XYZ file of C-alpha atoms in Angstrom:
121
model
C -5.618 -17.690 -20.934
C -4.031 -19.597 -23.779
C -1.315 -17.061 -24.462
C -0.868 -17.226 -20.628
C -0.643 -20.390 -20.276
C 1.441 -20.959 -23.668
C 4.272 -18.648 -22.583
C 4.426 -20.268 -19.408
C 5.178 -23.727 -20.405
C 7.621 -22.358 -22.593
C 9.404 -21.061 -19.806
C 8.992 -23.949 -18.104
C 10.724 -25.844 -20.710
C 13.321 -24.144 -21.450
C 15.052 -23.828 -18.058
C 15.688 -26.562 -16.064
C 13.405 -26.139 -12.691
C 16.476 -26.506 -10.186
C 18.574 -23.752 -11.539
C 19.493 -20.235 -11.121
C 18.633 -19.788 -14.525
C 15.021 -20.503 -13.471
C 15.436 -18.837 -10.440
C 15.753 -15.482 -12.494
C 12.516 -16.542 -14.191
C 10.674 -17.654 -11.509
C 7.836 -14.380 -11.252
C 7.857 -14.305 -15.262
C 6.928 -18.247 -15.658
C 4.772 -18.021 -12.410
C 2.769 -14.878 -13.478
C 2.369 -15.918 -17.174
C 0.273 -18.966 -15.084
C -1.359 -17.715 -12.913
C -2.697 -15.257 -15.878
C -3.718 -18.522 -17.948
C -5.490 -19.236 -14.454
C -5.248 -23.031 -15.155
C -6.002 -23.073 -18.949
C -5.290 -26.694 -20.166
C -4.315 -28.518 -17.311
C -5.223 -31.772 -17.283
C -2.333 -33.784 -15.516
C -2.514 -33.992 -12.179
C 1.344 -33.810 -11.780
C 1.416 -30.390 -13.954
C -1.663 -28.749 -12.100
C 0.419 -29.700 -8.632
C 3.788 -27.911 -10.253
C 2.045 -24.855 -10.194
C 1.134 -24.502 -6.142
C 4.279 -25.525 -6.024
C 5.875 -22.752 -7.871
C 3.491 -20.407 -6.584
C 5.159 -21.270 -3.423
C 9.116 -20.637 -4.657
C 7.494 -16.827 -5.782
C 6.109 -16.575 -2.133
C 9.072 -17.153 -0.632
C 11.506 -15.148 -2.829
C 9.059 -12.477 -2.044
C 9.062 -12.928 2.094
C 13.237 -13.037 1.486
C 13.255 -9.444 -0.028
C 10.084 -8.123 2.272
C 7.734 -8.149 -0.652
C 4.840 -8.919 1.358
C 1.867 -8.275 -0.638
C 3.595 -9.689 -3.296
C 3.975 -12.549 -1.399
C 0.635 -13.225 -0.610
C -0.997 -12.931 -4.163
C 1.363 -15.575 -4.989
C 0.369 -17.890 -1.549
C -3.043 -17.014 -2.309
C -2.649 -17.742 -6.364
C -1.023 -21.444 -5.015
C -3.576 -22.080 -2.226
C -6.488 -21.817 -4.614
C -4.651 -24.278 -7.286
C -4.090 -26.831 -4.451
C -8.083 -27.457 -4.884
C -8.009 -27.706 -1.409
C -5.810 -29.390 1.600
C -3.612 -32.276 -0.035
C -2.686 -35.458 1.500
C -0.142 -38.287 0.427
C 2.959 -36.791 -1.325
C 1.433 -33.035 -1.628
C 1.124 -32.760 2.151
C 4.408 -31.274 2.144
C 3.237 -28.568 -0.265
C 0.197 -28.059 1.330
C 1.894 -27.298 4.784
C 4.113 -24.696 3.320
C 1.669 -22.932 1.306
C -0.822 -22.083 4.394
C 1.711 -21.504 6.469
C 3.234 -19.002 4.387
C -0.118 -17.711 3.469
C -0.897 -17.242 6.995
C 2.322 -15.539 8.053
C 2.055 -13.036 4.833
C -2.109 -12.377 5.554
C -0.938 -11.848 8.959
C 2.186 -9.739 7.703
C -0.003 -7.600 5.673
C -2.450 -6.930 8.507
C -5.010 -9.305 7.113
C -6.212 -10.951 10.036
C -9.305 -12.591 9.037
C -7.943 -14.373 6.074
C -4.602 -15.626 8.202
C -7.305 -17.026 10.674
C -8.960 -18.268 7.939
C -5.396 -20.560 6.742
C -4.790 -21.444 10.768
C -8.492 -22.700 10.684
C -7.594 -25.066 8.185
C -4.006 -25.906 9.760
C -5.609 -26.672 13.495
């Protein structure tokens, strides 16, 4: 996970988040953390960058019909989330279920996209 996680922030640093330089990093710096699978996070800003990234990957994926692709990576942000979040990640926390719902239901996964609505409704 250290490696993971290591290569990651390196990513993250070295490419302003807002840019299509990132952009055309987005599935390396996002899989190189979700491999470290939250190795050394501490701040709560910097564990709530991840769902959120998760979420960019998810919907880059759902733009070029990626779908199961899409839904490790709704899935991956989801279970970083630590749950619903209120206040300024409520947002976030919208977006992710609902795109993990659409993709779980896009990928024929009924249960689990009941599962996300469950928690929406």
């Amino acid at each position: 996970g250290e490696k993971h996680f290591w290569i990651g922030m390196q990513l993250i640093a070295n490419a302003s988040i807002d840019t299509d330089e990132f952009n055309a990093i987005t599935f390396s710096v996002v899989d190189q953390i979700n491999a470290a699978n939250t190795y050394g996070v501490t701040e709560e800003a910097l564990h709530m960058k991840f769902p959120e990234l998760n979420l960019k990957a998810g919907k880059i994926s759902i733009d070029v019909s990626d779908f199961q692709s899409a839904l490790s990576y709704m899935k991956a942000g989801v279970s970083l989330l630590n749950g619903w979040q209120d206040g300024e990640y409520y947002d976030m926390s919208l977006q992710l279920y609902e795109s993990a719902a659409l993709v779980s239901y896009l990928n024929t996964d009924i249960g689990l996209m009941q599962q996300y609505l469950e928690i929406l409704f």
